[in-house]
């Protein structure tokens, strides 16, 4: 493609006339461009030739673009001197990556480098990782969606194991399979420097999970592991759980959009019994049903570290939701402060229990869905009490008027008739729900001594 035509279409590309180190010329048609075949030495050669004390970062970058035959990205020039350099979606390509690498080898300002979706390929990744061998400021690198494939995984993982400054690396959507997962697992075994690894939107399956599980058992630094949107199921959970049981640093485990169900929930529940550091577990969009939730509850019943659990878009019903909430509320040491089940339509019992739990733990946030009928039912007691208050009557007074023998018991039939005759503002569903609440043992009799505290 003619670079001049490309430049006319893209305002974020800068091409300047030649004449000084501060400008760059695009290669003319037919002009020979450095093919970049000798990746191992290119950066050293270019730096030795062009990095001069009097040159600014812009001048060095522009000269590097001229030498590599790549078109400069003006966003790089505009954001020089800033801690974050965001070049996502600019079509940098392998040669553009080489020019960037040359310019950044000894940069002392940038701490976060974003290069997502730039068609870097394995060659571009090699340039970036070579640059990181001398750059001492970049701590976070995003190489997501760059078609790195297995060759790129090999390159990145080898450099990861010898870099002392990178703390976060994002590698989402690069076509990584189980073999690629092994490369990263091997690189991070025993590592204590890298805190975040994003391998989401790849093709990692059971074997890859086994390698990553072994890594978790020996790694002493990782805090965030993102494996969302992979092919994890069956033995994947067991392998990851085995690592989680002994890991003492991981704080966030992201497993959404995989195949975790009943079989996988059991080892995860067992891991939650032993793990004391995990704070966030994301199992959104999996196969977690009511039985799987019950297995997770075995761990939640004693866990005192987990703060956030995400379970939306699973085949959970109100039964599983209620089981989860009961477990969390019964565990006095539970640290859970957020539960996301917003795709589950909960029942009245859930709403009541949540209200009670929030009285003890005001910060508890539970995302859920509720039918209008459920909300109406749960408001029935309040509506009834307000009605009685307007009549200068307590709920105990109302029942005593029906208790001719002074037994502190009234039949549900008598209560139903009295409420209707009093024209209380309750519809039939609200009335039946209220009766069911009062007669919890289903004996068709209401013991109203329990309502003394409501008077």
mmCIF file of N, CA and C in Angstrom, residues 275-352:
data_model
loop_
_atom_site.group_PDB
_atom_site.id
_atom_site.type_symbol
_atom_site.label_atom_id
_atom_site.label_comp_id
_atom_site.label_asym_id
_atom_site.label_seq_id
_atom_site.Cartn_x
_atom_site.Cartn_y
_atom_site.Cartn_z
ATOM 1 N N UNK A 275 -8.143 -21.587 50.772
ATOM 2 C CA UNK A 275 -7.499 -20.352 50.323
ATOM 3 C C UNK A 275 -7.875 -19.186 51.234
ATOM 4 N N UNK A 276 -6.905 -18.339 51.534
ATOM 5 C CA UNK A 276 -7.140 -17.222 52.455
ATOM 6 C C UNK A 276 -6.781 -15.869 51.851
ATOM 7 N N UNK A 277 -6.596 -15.812 50.519
ATOM 8 C CA UNK A 277 -6.204 -14.543 49.901
ATOM 9 C C UNK A 277 -7.112 -14.110 48.756
ATOM 10 N N UNK A 278 -7.796 -15.045 48.100
ATOM 11 C CA UNK A 278 -8.626 -14.699 46.947
ATOM 12 C C UNK A 278 -9.758 -13.774 47.378
ATOM 13 N N UNK A 279 -9.886 -12.636 46.675
ATOM 14 C CA UNK A 279 -10.905 -11.643 47.028
ATOM 15 C C UNK A 279 -12.020 -11.569 45.994
ATOM 16 N N UNK A 280 -11.738 -11.961 44.760
ATOM 17 C CA UNK A 280 -12.757 -11.888 43.705
ATOM 18 C C UNK A 280 -12.749 -13.162 42.882
ATOM 19 N N UNK A 281 -13.918 -13.772 42.740
ATOM 20 C CA UNK A 281 -14.088 -14.959 41.902
ATOM 21 C C UNK A 281 -15.206 -14.673 40.914
ATOM 22 N N UNK A 282 -14.858 -14.678 39.625
ATOM 23 C CA UNK A 282 -15.843 -14.390 38.575
ATOM 24 C C UNK A 282 -16.170 -15.665 37.814
ATOM 25 N N UNK A 283 -17.381 -16.160 38.012
ATOM 26 C CA UNK A 283 -17.869 -17.349 37.316
ATOM 27 C C UNK A 283 -19.084 -17.004 36.457
ATOM 28 N N UNK A 284 -19.166 -15.783 36.007
ATOM 29 C CA UNK A 284 -20.277 -15.355 35.165
ATOM 30 C C UNK A 284 -20.300 -16.156 33.868
ATOM 31 N N UNK A 285 -21.498 -16.371 33.345
ATOM 32 C CA UNK A 285 -21.673 -17.023 32.046
ATOM 33 C C UNK A 285 -20.993 -18.389 31.978
ATOM 34 N N UNK A 286 -21.281 -19.216 32.974
ATOM 35 C CA UNK A 286 -20.833 -20.597 32.961
ATOM 36 C C UNK A 286 -22.062 -21.511 33.049
ATOM 37 N N UNK A 287 -21.930 -22.648 33.688
ATOM 38 C CA UNK A 287 -23.026 -23.612 33.796
ATOM 39 C C UNK A 287 -23.374 -23.887 35.253
ATOM 40 N N UNK A 288 -23.202 -22.896 36.087
ATOM 41 C CA UNK A 288 -23.444 -23.044 37.523
ATOM 42 C C UNK A 288 -24.950 -23.044 37.792
ATOM 43 N N UNK A 289 -25.477 -24.214 38.196
ATOM 44 C CA UNK A 289 -26.892 -24.319 38.544
ATOM 45 C C UNK A 289 -27.042 -24.386 40.062
ATOM 46 N N UNK A 290 -28.220 -24.758 40.539
ATOM 47 C CA UNK A 290 -28.466 -24.780 41.986
ATOM 48 C C UNK A 290 -27.565 -25.775 42.706
ATOM 49 N N UNK A 291 -27.351 -26.937 42.100
ATOM 50 C CA UNK A 291 -26.486 -27.947 42.730
ATOM 51 C C UNK A 291 -25.039 -27.475 42.761
ATOM 52 N N UNK A 292 -24.603 -26.847 41.690
ATOM 53 C CA UNK A 292 -23.231 -26.320 41.662
ATOM 54 C C UNK A 292 -23.071 -25.218 42.712
ATOM 55 N N UNK A 293 -24.095 -24.391 42.868
ATOM 56 C CA UNK A 293 -24.045 -23.332 43.879
ATOM 57 C C UNK A 293 -23.911 -23.929 45.271
ATOM 58 N N UNK A 294 -24.624 -25.034 45.515
ATOM 59 C CA UNK A 294 -24.532 -25.692 46.818
ATOM 60 C C UNK A 294 -23.122 -26.185 47.096
ATOM 61 N N UNK A 295 -22.425 -26.646 46.060
ATOM 62 C CA UNK A 295 -21.048 -27.110 46.218
ATOM 63 C C UNK A 295 -20.108 -25.937 46.502
ATOM 64 N N UNK A 296 -20.365 -24.820 45.858
ATOM 65 C CA UNK A 296 -19.571 -23.623 46.153
ATOM 66 C C UNK A 296 -19.810 -23.158 47.589
ATOM 67 N N UNK A 297 -21.033 -23.358 48.056
ATOM 68 C CA UNK A 297 -21.373 -22.942 49.422
ATOM 69 C C UNK A 297 -20.552 -23.688 50.470
ATOM 70 N N UNK A 298 -20.101 -24.884 50.143
ATOM 71 C CA UNK A 298 -19.277 -25.634 51.094
ATOM 72 C C UNK A 298 -18.000 -24.876 51.415
ATOM 73 N N UNK A 299 -17.497 -24.143 50.443
ATOM 74 C CA UNK A 299 -16.315 -23.318 50.695
ATOM 75 C C UNK A 299 -16.675 -21.975 51.290
ATOM 76 N N UNK A 300 -17.776 -21.384 50.800
ATOM 77 C CA UNK A 300 -18.193 -20.073 51.296
ATOM 78 C C UNK A 300 -18.593 -20.122 52.769
ATOM 79 N N UNK A 301 -18.964 -21.290 53.245
ATOM 80 C CA UNK A 301 -19.416 -21.424 54.634
ATOM 81 C C UNK A 301 -18.319 -21.109 55.643
ATOM 82 N N UNK A 302 -17.061 -21.264 55.243
ATOM 83 C CA UNK A 302 -15.950 -21.015 56.170
ATOM 84 C C UNK A 302 -14.961 -19.970 55.654
ATOM 85 N N UNK A 303 -15.036 -19.647 54.369
ATOM 86 C CA UNK A 303 -14.086 -18.700 53.791
ATOM 87 C C UNK A 303 -14.230 -17.321 54.416
ATOM 88 N N UNK A 304 -13.092 -16.685 54.711
ATOM 89 C CA UNK A 304 -13.126 -15.360 55.335
ATOM 90 C C UNK A 304 -12.353 -14.317 54.536
ATOM 91 N N UNK A 305 -12.090 -14.604 53.253
ATOM 92 C CA UNK A 305 -11.300 -13.681 52.442
ATOM 93 C C UNK A 305 -12.063 -13.147 51.225
ATOM 94 N N UNK A 306 -12.889 -13.984 50.616
ATOM 95 C CA UNK A 306 -13.574 -13.599 49.380
ATOM 96 C C UNK A 306 -14.497 -12.413 49.622
ATOM 97 N N UNK A 307 -14.349 -11.388 48.784
ATOM 98 C CA UNK A 307 -15.165 -10.182 48.924
ATOM 99 C C UNK A 307 -16.202 -10.045 47.812
ATOM 100 N N UNK A 308 -15.873 -10.557 46.639
ATOM 101 C CA UNK A 308 -16.776 -10.408 45.491
ATOM 102 C C UNK A 308 -16.935 -11.755 44.799
ATOM 103 N N UNK A 309 -18.183 -12.156 44.547
ATOM 104 C CA UNK A 309 -18.446 -13.360 43.770
ATOM 105 C C UNK A 309 -19.451 -13.008 42.683
ATOM 106 N N UNK A 310 -19.114 -13.346 41.444
ATOM 107 C CA UNK A 310 -19.955 -12.997 40.302
ATOM 108 C C UNK A 310 -20.498 -14.273 39.660
ATOM 109 N N UNK A 311 -21.824 -14.360 39.588
ATOM 110 C CA UNK A 311 -22.475 -15.569 39.083
ATOM 111 C C UNK A 311 -23.636 -15.244 38.142
ATOM 112 N N UNK A 312 -23.623 -14.090 37.528
ATOM 113 C CA UNK A 312 -24.697 -13.754 36.606
ATOM 114 C C UNK A 312 -24.605 -14.623 35.344
ATOM 115 N N UNK A 313 -25.714 -14.717 34.623
ATOM 116 C CA UNK A 313 -25.774 -15.490 33.379
ATOM 117 C C UNK A 313 -25.383 -16.958 33.588
ATOM 118 N N UNK A 314 -25.906 -17.544 34.638
ATOM 119 C CA UNK A 314 -25.787 -18.971 34.897
ATOM 120 C C UNK A 314 -27.197 -19.534 35.073
ATOM 121 N N UNK A 315 -27.372 -20.851 34.955
ATOM 122 C CA UNK A 315 -28.707 -21.442 35.124
ATOM 123 C C UNK A 315 -29.132 -21.561 36.583
ATOM 124 N N UNK A 316 -28.861 -20.534 37.358
ATOM 125 C CA UNK A 316 -29.284 -20.469 38.753
ATOM 126 C C UNK A 316 -30.748 -20.071 38.844
ATOM 127 N N UNK A 317 -31.430 -20.547 39.869
ATOM 128 C CA UNK A 317 -32.782 -20.083 40.157
ATOM 129 C C UNK A 317 -32.792 -19.435 41.531
ATOM 130 N N UNK A 318 -33.963 -19.028 41.976
ATOM 131 C CA UNK A 318 -34.073 -18.393 43.288
ATOM 132 C C UNK A 318 -33.646 -19.336 44.406
ATOM 133 N N UNK A 319 -33.764 -20.645 44.169
ATOM 134 C CA UNK A 319 -33.351 -21.629 45.180
ATOM 135 C C UNK A 319 -31.841 -21.558 45.406
ATOM 136 N N UNK A 320 -31.077 -21.566 44.317
ATOM 137 C CA UNK A 320 -29.625 -21.459 44.436
ATOM 138 C C UNK A 320 -29.196 -20.119 44.992
ATOM 139 N N UNK A 321 -29.892 -19.070 44.572
ATOM 140 C CA UNK A 321 -29.573 -17.730 45.081
ATOM 141 C C UNK A 321 -29.785 -17.656 46.584
ATOM 142 N N UNK A 322 -30.888 -18.225 47.049
ATOM 143 C CA UNK A 322 -31.181 -18.207 48.483
ATOM 144 C C UNK A 322 -30.156 -19.019 49.260
ATOM 145 N N UNK A 323 -29.721 -20.133 48.689
ATOM 146 C CA UNK A 323 -28.698 -20.957 49.337
ATOM 147 C C UNK A 323 -27.397 -20.184 49.500
ATOM 148 N N UNK A 324 -27.015 -19.455 48.477
ATOM 149 C CA UNK A 324 -25.796 -18.649 48.546
ATOM 150 C C UNK A 324 -25.908 -17.564 49.613
ATOM 151 N N UNK A 325 -27.037 -16.867 49.624
ATOM 152 C CA UNK A 325 -27.209 -15.772 50.579
ATOM 153 C C UNK A 325 -27.257 -16.299 52.015
ATOM 154 N N UNK A 326 -27.936 -17.426 52.221
ATOM 155 C CA UNK A 326 -27.985 -18.011 53.565
ATOM 156 C C UNK A 326 -26.585 -18.378 54.052
ATOM 157 N N UNK A 327 -25.794 -18.949 53.152
ATOM 158 C CA UNK A 327 -24.445 -19.362 53.529
ATOM 159 C C UNK A 327 -23.600 -18.166 53.933
ATOM 160 N N UNK A 328 -23.682 -17.107 53.140
ATOM 161 C CA UNK A 328 -22.888 -15.907 53.413
ATOM 162 C C UNK A 328 -23.304 -15.255 54.728
ATOM 163 N N UNK A 329 -24.610 -15.208 54.975
ATOM 164 C CA UNK A 329 -25.092 -14.541 56.187
ATOM 165 C C UNK A 329 -24.830 -15.374 57.445
ATOM 166 N N UNK A 330 -24.835 -16.701 57.306
ATOM 167 C CA UNK A 330 -24.577 -17.550 58.469
ATOM 168 C C UNK A 330 -23.099 -17.561 58.854
ATOM 169 N N UNK A 331 -22.228 -17.348 57.861
ATOM 170 C CA UNK A 331 -20.793 -17.308 58.135
ATOM 171 C C UNK A 331 -20.438 -15.939 58.710
ATOM 172 N N UNK A 332 -20.294 -15.865 60.010
ATOM 173 C CA UNK A 332 -20.029 -14.575 60.665
ATOM 174 C C UNK A 332 -18.680 -13.985 60.277
ATOM 175 N N UNK A 333 -17.795 -14.829 59.741
ATOM 176 C CA UNK A 333 -16.475 -14.349 59.329
ATOM 177 C C UNK A 333 -16.415 -14.036 57.836
ATOM 178 N N UNK A 334 -17.530 -14.206 57.149
ATOM 179 C CA UNK A 334 -17.540 -13.961 55.709
ATOM 180 C C UNK A 334 -17.192 -12.511 55.406
ATOM 181 N N UNK A 335 -16.361 -12.325 54.367
ATOM 182 C CA UNK A 335 -15.968 -10.976 53.955
ATOM 183 C C UNK A 335 -16.732 -10.522 52.716
ATOM 184 N N UNK A 336 -17.663 -11.355 52.227
ATOM 185 C CA UNK A 336 -18.382 -11.033 50.997
ATOM 186 C C UNK A 336 -19.134 -9.718 51.157
ATOM 187 N N UNK A 337 -18.851 -8.792 50.259
ATOM 188 C CA UNK A 337 -19.522 -7.500 50.272
ATOM 189 C C UNK A 337 -20.251 -7.225 48.959
ATOM 190 N N UNK A 338 -20.015 -8.110 47.965
ATOM 191 C CA UNK A 338 -20.714 -7.953 46.689
ATOM 192 C C UNK A 338 -20.980 -9.320 46.074
ATOM 193 N N UNK A 339 -22.238 -9.561 45.718
ATOM 194 C CA UNK A 339 -22.618 -10.788 45.012
ATOM 195 C C UNK A 339 -23.450 -10.388 43.799
ATOM 196 N N UNK A 340 -23.002 -10.810 42.632
ATOM 197 C CA UNK A 340 -23.680 -10.440 41.393
ATOM 198 C C UNK A 340 -24.428 -11.646 40.836
ATOM 199 N N UNK A 341 -25.751 -11.627 40.979
ATOM 200 C CA UNK A 341 -26.616 -12.667 40.403
ATOM 201 C C UNK A 341 -27.791 -11.963 39.719
ATOM 202 N N UNK A 342 -27.490 -10.867 39.024
ATOM 203 C CA UNK A 342 -28.563 -9.994 38.564
ATOM 204 C C UNK A 342 -29.463 -10.629 37.509
ATOM 205 N N UNK A 343 -29.064 -11.764 36.948
ATOM 206 C CA UNK A 343 -29.930 -12.443 35.983
ATOM 207 C C UNK A 343 -30.882 -13.435 36.658
ATOM 208 N N UNK A 344 -30.811 -13.550 37.976
ATOM 209 C CA UNK A 344 -31.676 -14.464 38.725
ATOM 210 C C UNK A 344 -32.859 -13.687 39.316
ATOM 211 N N UNK A 345 -34.071 -14.158 39.064
ATOM 212 C CA UNK A 345 -35.256 -13.561 39.679
ATOM 213 C C UNK A 345 -35.489 -14.243 41.019
ATOM 214 N N UNK A 346 -35.297 -13.498 42.071
ATOM 215 C CA UNK A 346 -35.313 -14.076 43.413
ATOM 216 C C UNK A 346 -36.734 -14.115 43.983
ATOM 217 N N UNK A 347 -36.878 -14.872 45.059
ATOM 218 C CA UNK A 347 -38.177 -15.037 45.715
ATOM 219 C C UNK A 347 -38.308 -14.092 46.907
ATOM 220 N N UNK A 348 -39.495 -14.109 47.543
ATOM 221 C CA UNK A 348 -39.747 -13.245 48.687
ATOM 222 C C UNK A 348 -38.795 -13.546 49.847
ATOM 223 N N UNK A 349 -38.516 -14.820 50.059
ATOM 224 C CA UNK A 349 -37.626 -15.186 51.167
ATOM 225 C C UNK A 349 -36.245 -14.581 50.988
ATOM 226 N N UNK A 350 -35.782 -14.534 49.763
ATOM 227 C CA UNK A 350 -34.475 -13.940 49.472
ATOM 228 C C UNK A 350 -34.493 -12.447 49.813
ATOM 229 N N UNK A 351 -35.528 -11.774 49.366
ATOM 230 C CA UNK A 351 -35.623 -10.327 49.605
ATOM 231 C C UNK A 351 -35.652 -10.034 51.102
ATOM 232 N N UNK A 352 -36.424 -10.828 51.851
ATOM 233 C CA UNK A 352 -36.504 -10.628 53.301
ATOM 234 C C UNK A 352 -35.167 -10.883 53.980
#
